[in-house]
Structures are given as structure tokens and as C-alpha cells.
């Protein structure tokens, strides 16, 4: 069994306490994870604070050089990362449409390299006889990163790399469900980055809570559920910490009467069930015009019936298990509520394999707003398909929930789709697609889905404060 350690001040650090990390495909123990104490967290924060002056004084080119070396070193361990990711998270090595662990790992490398290539330069807003005025961007200090269990490696990279390239130092705490790939990354990084620049601690909510109230952490970037995001915001008030909160979603997709169902059914299926539905910006509520409702339900059911759910280490597996038992119980409860309301299950809906936390790909129609499956984030492989006759109703439905991460409109009339899309209350709207993110396009939520954005120049700016420099010329 592989051994894991905390990474603090460039050293591997063992702990008194450990907890087991469970493989959700067979409930076996993948590894023992070191559990950080609050004292160890304090040591990690102190190391990050001490490393900040020298790291932030480097040029972008110097920091970029280190991060590119990190990408190469991570790439050299591809197979080990991908297998570990499948074991701790459950996602298949390849999976349906190649969207499994290999996809997350490929994204990890792409995001390190692409984000490390970006740079914030001073912006001159006035240069005349009176004065030169420029906006400079300065690193904040120590950034605390708290990540969830759905894309543990990739989301960790989304947090760390923009923080590091802009000159901050980092203490990251991965989810206690999936800490291993992040600890592995920290182990590789400690031989490349200066001591204390990147520290990895592991533990559950109490360590996350200690981070969000820590006086020497200047910013928290958090990806996870809305209730945890609200708790973090409360305790971050202590030292007026900067925050980026990437929280839960319940994205609506609206399929108009003129949509080309044959062309889009596969895409709708893939973007609803990506990562077994455990994706923040997956399509989670599908509103379909009555003219194409039966046709789309049939096309989606045909695809669903050809899918194989199983252990992600098996080459022919399309979808793995849910990552944990709690999430499986949520999915089962939402399905039960739908059944009690008389919804129709086009496929799936029953647990057939209890070796791991498996739930089959499930499509549910004859269901309306108000059902738990529609109103609550399922974060699993079950999709409600709701019929509408008037697009105004569908827009109202899409906007009626408190969350607003993403949304989509599917149509052959692009102008009409864009006009409807602009009325959706969400941070990203896709036309004839969903759930697509890329390193240069800002991504973030509105309403209860959080605030602040990731990616692109806007994402880098989140890790800096403005210093306006006015040089008088008269
Ligand atoms: P979660 O909120 O339960 O846990 C996330 C992290 O917060 C974990 O590391 C956990 O240990 C830590 N934590 C728990 N209690 C804490 C506290 N009081 N203070 C500080 N940290 C604490 O979320 P999850 O179940 O791991 O992830 C699933 C959720 O994440 C879903 O709602 C999903 O939509 C959301 N998500 C959002 C995005 C996005 O970009 N908006 C991306 C992925 C996932």
C-alpha cells in the first residue's frame, strides 16, 4: 500500500492520527491518509507566510519556469496518478466518451501549463504632463485552498496554479474523501518549488474551519457545497479574508421546439452524466419543448441502455460508482420522492450491485418543478426531463431556484437561443452545449452558486489586490 504524508515546508510530515480512504467501487481501503492536527496546519501556514516574500519577489518568468517543471514531473507519473485517481474517486480510467480519470489528468496538465503561461502586467490609465497613473496587481500572501471530492486533482490545480503564478504561497486541504492524488502532487512539488511555497494538509471540516478563521491566511478559495461555503464566509470575517466561492449548482438545459434532436441527444447525455453526474456544472434539469419531448426521451434512453456501470479499473466500464455512500443515499432519496409523485422511470432507478456505491444511469420523465429531483442538486447519475409548451415557462423554471452556476439553450436558431440564454440567471450559458470549461474563459456562479471566477485573466486577478501608483509630473 502506497504511503502518504503531509507536505509542510518542503518536507514529508507524518501524523499521530490516520483515516482510511475507501475505494467506492469495492469499499476496500486504498490507503491510510495522515490526518493533520491544528498545530500542523499552523506550521504549514507559518511556512507559507515565511516563503511569501521571496516567492512573490520572483518574476513571472522565474515562477513560470518552476511550474512548467512541475507539469513535466507530474506528466512523468501519468499512470500512477490516473490509477490512484480511479481508486480514490471511482471514475473509470477511460470511461464513456473518454471523460474518465485520463481526462481529468489531461486537464490537470493542460491547466498547469496554460495558467502558468499567463501574466498580469501593469495597466497605464493616464500618462500626460500632469501624471503617470498605473494599476499594479500585487499578490495577496497566503492562499488557503479547500477542495471537494468530484475532481480532486483538477480542482486542486485550478486553485493552486493561478495563486502561485501571481506570487502567492499556498496551503491546500483536499477533501477527506479523496486526498491522495493531492498529497501525491505535493510530494512531487516539494522537490521543485522552494520550501513552504506549496503545503498540503489533510483532514475533514475541522481543518477547513481552522483555515477559514486563520489570521495568517489572506484568502480562501473554496469549491464545494453551498452550506459549507456559507460557513466559510462567516468565519472568514475574522480577518476580512478575500474569498472565491465556487459552490453548488442545479443547471437547467432548455431544448426548443426547433432543436435537431438527432444531432444533440448524445451531447445532452454526455454533459448530464459527465463524471457520473458528479460535476458542478453538469446539466441537472432538462426542460424539453413538447414538440420534441418524446423523440429526445427515446434517443436518450437508447444511449443510456447501452452504458455499463462498474469498477473504473475495468477497461469496458462507462461509468463508475458514486464517490461515497452519503451521495448514493441522496440520489436514492431523490429517486424515491420522484417515484412517490408518480414520475416515470425510463431506465435505471434501482440499485442492482452493492459491491460498491453503484447507481445505474437513470432517466426520469413525467416529473415537474417541486419534485425533490428537480429542485435539489442530485450530483449523481439521475436526470429529470420536464416537458414545457411555452418557452417563457421554461425560463421561469430555470431561474426559480436559488442557485445559478450554468445553463444552456439548445436550438437551430442561434440568435433566438442566445437571446433566451441572456435571460438565464447563471454565470455561464452554453448554446448547444453544456459543462464545457477551458483555461482562458472565466467560470463562476451567481446567486447561491457563489462569487468570484476561475480561469483566464479574470481568474488570476482573484489572487491579487490593486495598487494604484500615481507619479506626479508637475
Ligand atoms: P463539501 O462542501 O461537503 O466539502 C468540500 C470541502 O469543504 C471538503 O474539503 C471538506 O472537508 C471541507 N469542509 C467541510 N466543512 C467545512 C467547514 N465547516 N469549513 C471549511 N471547510 C469545510 O462539498 P463536497 O460534497 O465535497 O462537494 C460537492 C459539492 O461541490 C456540490 O454541491 C457541487 O456542486 C460543488 N462543486 C462546485 C463546483 C464549482 O465550481 N462551483 C465544482 C465542483 C463541485
mmCIF file of N, CA, C and O and ligand atoms in Angstrom, residues 146-151 155 158 173-177 203-210 212 222-229 231-232 235 245-249 278-281 284 324 326-327 377 379 405 443 445 449, ligand 1:
data_model
loop_
_atom_site.group_PDB
_atom_site.id
_atom_site.type_symbol
_atom_site.label_atom_id
_atom_site.label_comp_id
_atom_site.label_asym_id
_atom_site.label_seq_id
_atom_site.Cartn_x
_atom_site.Cartn_y
_atom_site.Cartn_z
ATOM 1 N N UNK A 146 -9.441 24.900 -0.353
ATOM 2 C CA UNK A 146 -10.230 23.776 0.187
ATOM 3 C C UNK A 146 -11.004 23.170 -0.981
ATOM 4 O O UNK A 146 -11.768 23.875 -1.656
ATOM 5 N N UNK A 147 -10.800 21.890 -1.246
ATOM 6 C CA UNK A 147 -11.353 21.285 -2.474
ATOM 7 C C UNK A 147 -12.356 20.163 -2.171
ATOM 8 O O UNK A 147 -12.347 19.578 -1.089
ATOM 9 N N UNK A 148 -13.206 19.832 -3.151
ATOM 10 C CA UNK A 148 -14.212 18.771 -2.996
ATOM 11 C C UNK A 148 -13.713 17.443 -3.571
ATOM 12 O O UNK A 148 -12.559 17.338 -4.003
ATOM 13 N N UNK A 149 -14.613 16.444 -3.618
ATOM 14 C CA UNK A 149 -14.197 15.082 -3.982
ATOM 15 C C UNK A 149 -14.520 14.683 -5.417
ATOM 16 O O UNK A 149 -14.245 13.564 -5.811
ATOM 17 N N UNK A 150 -15.106 15.584 -6.201
ATOM 18 C CA UNK A 150 -15.545 15.126 -7.532
ATOM 19 C C UNK A 150 -14.439 15.146 -8.591
ATOM 20 O O UNK A 150 -14.351 14.240 -9.413
ATOM 21 N N UNK A 151 -13.609 16.219 -8.578
ATOM 22 C CA UNK A 151 -12.415 16.293 -9.450
ATOM 23 C C UNK A 151 -11.253 16.707 -8.549
ATOM 24 O O UNK A 151 -10.782 17.854 -8.618
ATOM 25 N N UNK A 155 -9.389 20.209 -9.664
ATOM 26 C CA UNK A 155 -9.840 21.408 -8.934
ATOM 27 C C UNK A 155 -8.706 21.929 -8.052
ATOM 28 O O UNK A 155 -8.523 23.141 -7.902
ATOM 29 N N UNK A 158 -6.763 23.985 -10.322
ATOM 30 C CA UNK A 158 -7.487 25.231 -10.600
ATOM 31 C C UNK A 158 -7.277 26.244 -9.478
ATOM 32 O O UNK A 158 -7.314 27.449 -9.704
ATOM 33 N N UNK A 173 -6.012 22.024 1.351
ATOM 34 C CA UNK A 173 -6.607 20.891 2.052
ATOM 35 C C UNK A 173 -7.598 20.196 1.127
ATOM 36 O O UNK A 173 -8.675 20.725 0.843
ATOM 37 N N UNK A 174 -7.248 19.015 0.619
ATOM 38 C CA UNK A 174 -8.203 18.296 -0.234
ATOM 39 C C UNK A 174 -9.331 17.701 0.601
ATOM 40 O O UNK A 174 -9.239 17.621 1.825
ATOM 41 N N UNK A 175 -10.376 17.271 -0.090
ATOM 42 C CA UNK A 175 -11.483 16.599 0.603
ATOM 43 C C UNK A 175 -10.961 15.345 1.307
ATOM 44 O O UNK A 175 -10.116 14.625 0.779
ATOM 45 N N UNK A 176 -11.493 15.070 2.471
ATOM 46 C CA UNK A 176 -11.104 13.869 3.220
ATOM 47 C C UNK A 176 -11.529 12.586 2.484
ATOM 48 O O UNK A 176 -11.043 11.504 2.776
ATOM 49 N N UNK A 177 -12.442 12.728 1.507
ATOM 50 C CA UNK A 177 -12.868 11.563 0.727
ATOM 51 C C UNK A 177 -11.808 11.186 -0.325
ATOM 52 O O UNK A 177 -11.667 10.022 -0.669
ATOM 53 N N UNK A 203 -7.426 16.389 6.126
ATOM 54 C CA UNK A 203 -8.324 16.322 7.271
ATOM 55 C C UNK A 203 -9.711 16.701 6.799
ATOM 56 O O UNK A 203 -9.926 16.982 5.621
ATOM 57 N N UNK A 204 -10.652 16.738 7.735
ATOM 58 C CA UNK A 204 -12.043 16.994 7.366
ATOM 59 C C UNK A 204 -12.411 18.451 7.661
ATOM 60 O O UNK A 204 -11.559 19.341 7.662
ATOM 61 N N UNK A 205 -13.705 18.653 7.954
ATOM 62 C CA UNK A 205 -14.241 20.010 8.121
ATOM 63 C C UNK A 205 -13.544 20.824 9.190
ATOM 64 O O UNK A 205 -13.441 22.046 9.071
ATOM 65 N N UNK A 206 -13.039 20.148 10.253
ATOM 66 C CA UNK A 206 -12.448 20.964 11.333
ATOM 67 C C UNK A 206 -11.164 21.655 10.863
ATOM 68 O O UNK A 206 -10.872 22.778 11.275
ATOM 69 N N UNK A 207 -10.424 21.001 9.966
ATOM 70 C CA UNK A 207 -9.212 21.655 9.450
ATOM 71 C C UNK A 207 -9.619 22.763 8.467
ATOM 72 O O UNK A 207 -9.053 23.859 8.470
ATOM 73 N N UNK A 208 -10.634 22.494 7.652
ATOM 74 C CA UNK A 208 -11.159 23.529 6.749
ATOM 75 C C UNK A 208 -11.639 24.737 7.545
ATOM 76 O O UNK A 208 -11.370 25.889 7.189
ATOM 77 N N UNK A 209 -12.332 24.471 8.653
ATOM 78 C CA UNK A 209 -12.838 25.556 9.506
ATOM 79 C C UNK A 209 -11.682 26.355 10.108
ATOM 80 O O UNK A 209 -11.721 27.589 10.160
ATOM 81 N N UNK A 210 -10.642 25.634 10.562
ATOM 82 C CA UNK A 210 -9.479 26.326 11.152
ATOM 83 C C UNK A 210 -8.780 27.175 10.098
ATOM 84 O O UNK A 210 -8.227 28.233 10.412
ATOM 85 N N UNK A 212 -10.368 28.666 7.516
ATOM 86 C CA UNK A 212 -11.159 29.842 7.140
ATOM 87 C C UNK A 212 -11.159 30.903 8.233
ATOM 88 O O UNK A 212 -11.433 32.074 7.948
ATOM 89 N N UNK A 222 -12.493 28.267 -2.273
ATOM 90 C CA UNK A 222 -13.233 27.070 -1.864
ATOM 91 C C UNK A 222 -14.112 26.587 -3.003
ATOM 92 O O UNK A 222 -14.807 27.378 -3.637
ATOM 93 N N UNK A 223 -14.077 25.306 -3.262
ATOM 94 C CA UNK A 223 -15.046 24.680 -4.171
ATOM 95 C C UNK A 223 -15.735 23.577 -3.405
ATOM 96 O O UNK A 223 -15.079 22.685 -2.858
ATOM 97 N N UNK A 224 -17.058 23.647 -3.351
ATOM 98 C CA UNK A 224 -17.807 22.628 -2.619
ATOM 99 C C UNK A 224 -19.258 23.043 -2.491
ATOM 100 O O UNK A 224 -19.758 23.813 -3.317
ATOM 101 N N UNK A 225 -19.911 22.570 -1.449
ATOM 102 C CA UNK A 225 -21.346 22.787 -1.348
ATOM 103 C C UNK A 225 -21.679 24.195 -0.843
ATOM 104 O O UNK A 225 -20.867 24.847 -0.172
ATOM 105 N N UNK A 226 -22.886 24.632 -1.115
ATOM 106 C CA UNK A 226 -23.324 25.965 -0.697
ATOM 107 C C UNK A 226 -23.344 26.109 0.831
ATOM 108 O O UNK A 226 -22.849 27.120 1.349
ATOM 109 N N UNK A 227 -23.854 25.125 1.601
ATOM 110 C CA UNK A 227 -23.842 25.307 3.064
ATOM 111 C C UNK A 227 -22.424 25.481 3.617
ATOM 112 O O UNK A 227 -22.188 26.337 4.476
ATOM 113 N N UNK A 228 -21.459 24.704 3.105
ATOM 114 C CA UNK A 228 -20.075 24.863 3.590
ATOM 115 C C UNK A 228 -19.535 26.223 3.181
ATOM 116 O O UNK A 228 -18.849 26.896 3.951
ATOM 117 N N UNK A 229 -19.861 26.666 1.970
ATOM 118 C CA UNK A 229 -19.420 27.989 1.502
ATOM 119 C C UNK A 229 -19.919 29.089 2.429
ATOM 120 O O UNK A 229 -19.179 30.024 2.761
ATOM 121 N N UNK A 231 -20.676 28.731 5.620
ATOM 122 C CA UNK A 231 -19.956 28.615 6.900
ATOM 123 C C UNK A 231 -18.571 29.260 6.777
ATOM 124 O O UNK A 231 -18.116 29.964 7.685
ATOM 125 N N UNK A 232 -17.913 29.040 5.646
ATOM 126 C CA UNK A 232 -16.576 29.612 5.434
ATOM 127 C C UNK A 232 -16.659 31.142 5.412
ATOM 128 O O UNK A 232 -15.841 31.839 6.012
ATOM 129 N N UNK A 235 -16.825 32.526 8.967
ATOM 130 C CA UNK A 235 -15.607 32.536 9.784
ATOM 131 C C UNK A 235 -14.484 33.340 9.127
ATOM 132 O O UNK A 235 -13.550 33.746 9.805
ATOM 133 N N UNK A 245 -15.717 31.686 -3.915
ATOM 134 C CA UNK A 245 -16.572 30.554 -3.539
ATOM 135 C C UNK A 245 -17.208 29.965 -4.798
ATOM 136 O O UNK A 245 -18.011 30.628 -5.455
ATOM 137 N N UNK A 246 -16.793 28.746 -5.139
ATOM 138 C CA UNK A 246 -17.366 28.031 -6.294
ATOM 139 C C UNK A 246 -18.274 26.959 -5.696
ATOM 140 O O UNK A 246 -17.799 25.911 -5.251
ATOM 141 N N UNK A 247 -19.579 27.226 -5.694
ATOM 142 C CA UNK A 247 -20.480 26.376 -4.902
ATOM 143 C C UNK A 247 -21.393 25.522 -5.779
ATOM 144 O O UNK A 247 -21.187 25.399 -6.979
ATOM 145 N N UNK A 248 -22.377 24.955 -5.163
ATOM 146 C CA UNK A 248 -23.252 24.005 -5.853
ATOM 147 C C UNK A 248 -24.072 24.642 -6.967
ATOM 148 O O UNK A 248 -24.224 25.862 -7.033
ATOM 149 N N UNK A 249 -24.582 23.809 -7.840
ATOM 150 C CA UNK A 249 -25.426 24.296 -8.925
ATOM 151 C C UNK A 249 -26.595 23.348 -9.138
ATOM 152 O O UNK A 249 -26.676 22.284 -8.510
ATOM 153 N N UNK A 278 -21.555 13.816 -11.210
ATOM 154 C CA UNK A 278 -20.905 14.488 -10.063
ATOM 155 C C UNK A 278 -20.010 15.622 -10.562
ATOM 156 O O UNK A 278 -18.806 15.651 -10.333
ATOM 157 N N UNK A 279 -20.628 16.526 -11.296
ATOM 158 C CA UNK A 279 -19.907 17.669 -11.880
ATOM 159 C C UNK A 279 -20.704 18.908 -11.525
ATOM 160 O O UNK A 279 -21.935 18.928 -11.716
ATOM 161 N N UNK A 280 -20.011 19.940 -11.012
ATOM 162 C CA UNK A 280 -20.748 21.120 -10.542
ATOM 163 C C UNK A 280 -21.639 21.670 -11.644
ATOM 164 O O UNK A 280 -22.807 21.954 -11.422
ATOM 165 N N UNK A 281 -21.071 21.818 -12.855
ATOM 166 C CA UNK A 281 -21.835 22.426 -13.934
ATOM 167 C C UNK A 281 -22.333 21.387 -14.942
ATOM 168 O O UNK A 281 -22.385 21.652 -16.137
ATOM 169 N N UNK A 284 -28.411 19.429 -15.063
ATOM 170 C CA UNK A 284 -29.073 18.671 -13.986
ATOM 171 C C UNK A 284 -30.593 18.690 -14.046
ATOM 172 O O UNK A 284 -31.257 17.923 -13.348
ATOM 173 N N UNK A 324 -19.176 8.333 -2.802
ATOM 174 C CA UNK A 324 -19.316 7.964 -1.390
ATOM 175 C C UNK A 324 -20.756 7.574 -1.072
ATOM 176 O O UNK A 324 -21.680 7.872 -1.823
ATOM 177 N N UNK A 326 -22.780 8.610 1.261
ATOM 178 C CA UNK A 326 -23.709 9.707 1.550
ATOM 179 C C UNK A 326 -24.338 10.217 0.249
ATOM 180 O O UNK A 326 -25.544 10.451 0.173
ATOM 181 N N UNK A 327 -23.510 10.348 -0.799
ATOM 182 C CA UNK A 327 -24.033 10.839 -2.078
ATOM 183 C C UNK A 327 -24.990 9.821 -2.689
ATOM 184 O O UNK A 327 -26.020 10.182 -3.264
ATOM 185 N N UNK A 377 -30.021 19.629 -5.930
ATOM 186 C CA UNK A 377 -28.900 19.154 -6.749
ATOM 187 C C UNK A 377 -28.697 17.657 -6.499
ATOM 188 O O UNK A 377 -28.400 17.240 -5.382
ATOM 189 N N UNK A 379 -26.367 15.612 -8.020
ATOM 190 C CA UNK A 379 -24.935 15.285 -8.033
ATOM 191 C C UNK A 379 -24.729 13.778 -8.180
ATOM 192 O O UNK A 379 -23.986 13.126 -7.432
ATOM 193 N N UNK A 405 -25.286 28.489 -11.421
ATOM 194 C CA UNK A 405 -23.928 28.225 -11.908
ATOM 195 C C UNK A 405 -23.893 28.299 -13.443
ATOM 196 O O UNK A 405 -23.307 29.183 -14.021
ATOM 197 N N UNK A 443 -15.069 31.393 -15.401
ATOM 198 C CA UNK A 443 -16.125 30.473 -14.964
ATOM 199 C C UNK A 443 -16.424 30.737 -13.494
ATOM 200 O O UNK A 443 -15.512 30.795 -12.674
ATOM 201 N N UNK A 445 -20.088 31.299 -10.439
ATOM 202 C CA UNK A 445 -21.528 31.268 -10.245
ATOM 203 C C UNK A 445 -22.093 32.619 -9.844
ATOM 204 O O UNK A 445 -21.360 33.547 -9.508
ATOM 205 N N UNK A 449 -24.713 30.054 -5.959
ATOM 206 C CA UNK A 449 -23.602 29.267 -6.518
ATOM 207 C C UNK A 449 -22.253 29.942 -6.264
ATOM 208 O O UNK A 449 -21.224 29.445 -6.715
HETATM 209 P P1 LIG B 1 -18.465 19.878 0.835
HETATM 210 O O1 LIG B 1 -18.883 21.297 0.996
HETATM 211 O O2 LIG B 1 -19.085 18.860 1.695
HETATM 212 O O3 LIG B 1 -16.883 19.734 1.102
HETATM 213 C C1 LIG B 1 -15.928 20.454 0.364
HETATM 214 C C2 LIG B 1 -14.698 20.688 1.211
HETATM 215 O O4 LIG B 1 -15.019 21.512 2.329
HETATM 216 C C3 LIG B 1 -14.042 19.426 1.775
HETATM 217 O O5 LIG B 1 -12.655 19.554 1.659
HETATM 218 C C4 LIG B 1 -14.480 19.464 3.242
HETATM 219 O O6 LIG B 1 -13.594 18.803 4.117
HETATM 220 C C5 LIG B 1 -14.471 20.953 3.522
HETATM 221 N N1 LIG B 1 -15.301 21.385 4.656
HETATM 222 C C6 LIG B 1 -16.362 20.753 5.223
HETATM 223 N N2 LIG B 1 -16.865 21.507 6.236
HETATM 224 C C7 LIG B 1 -16.107 22.637 6.302
HETATM 225 C C8 LIG B 1 -16.140 23.814 7.116
HETATM 226 N N3 LIG B 1 -17.057 23.986 8.065
HETATM 227 N N4 LIG B 1 -15.236 24.773 6.874
HETATM 228 C C9 LIG B 1 -14.321 24.645 5.888
HETATM 229 N N5 LIG B 1 -14.222 23.551 5.106
HETATM 230 C C10 LIG B 1 -15.114 22.558 5.293
HETATM 231 O O7 LIG B 1 -18.637 19.565 -0.718
HETATM 232 P P2 LIG B 1 -18.437 18.156 -1.463
HETATM 233 O O8 LIG B 1 -19.563 17.264 -1.041
HETATM 234 O O9 LIG B 1 -17.031 17.701 -1.278
HETATM 235 O O10 LIG B 1 -18.606 18.583 -2.996
HETATM 236 C C11 LIG B 1 -19.807 18.551 -3.682
HETATM 237 C C12 LIG B 1 -20.357 19.944 -3.888
HETATM 238 O O11 LIG B 1 -19.374 20.766 -4.515
HETATM 239 C C13 LIG B 1 -21.557 20.008 -4.818
HETATM 240 O O12 LIG B 1 -22.536 20.853 -4.278
HETATM 241 C C14 LIG B 1 -21.017 20.618 -6.106
HETATM 242 O O13 LIG B 1 -21.953 21.272 -6.898
HETATM 243 C C15 LIG B 1 -19.976 21.528 -5.558
HETATM 244 N N6 LIG B 1 -18.971 21.836 -6.594
HETATM 245 C C16 LIG B 1 -18.965 23.096 -7.123
HETATM 246 C C17 LIG B 1 -18.048 23.414 -8.127
HETATM 247 C C18 LIG B 1 -17.999 24.803 -8.735
HETATM 248 O O14 LIG B 1 -17.055 25.098 -9.467
HETATM 249 N N7 LIG B 1 -18.955 25.667 -8.489
HETATM 250 C C19 LIG B 1 -17.152 22.438 -8.582
HETATM 251 C C20 LIG B 1 -17.199 21.158 -8.014
HETATM 252 C C21 LIG B 1 -18.118 20.883 -7.003
#
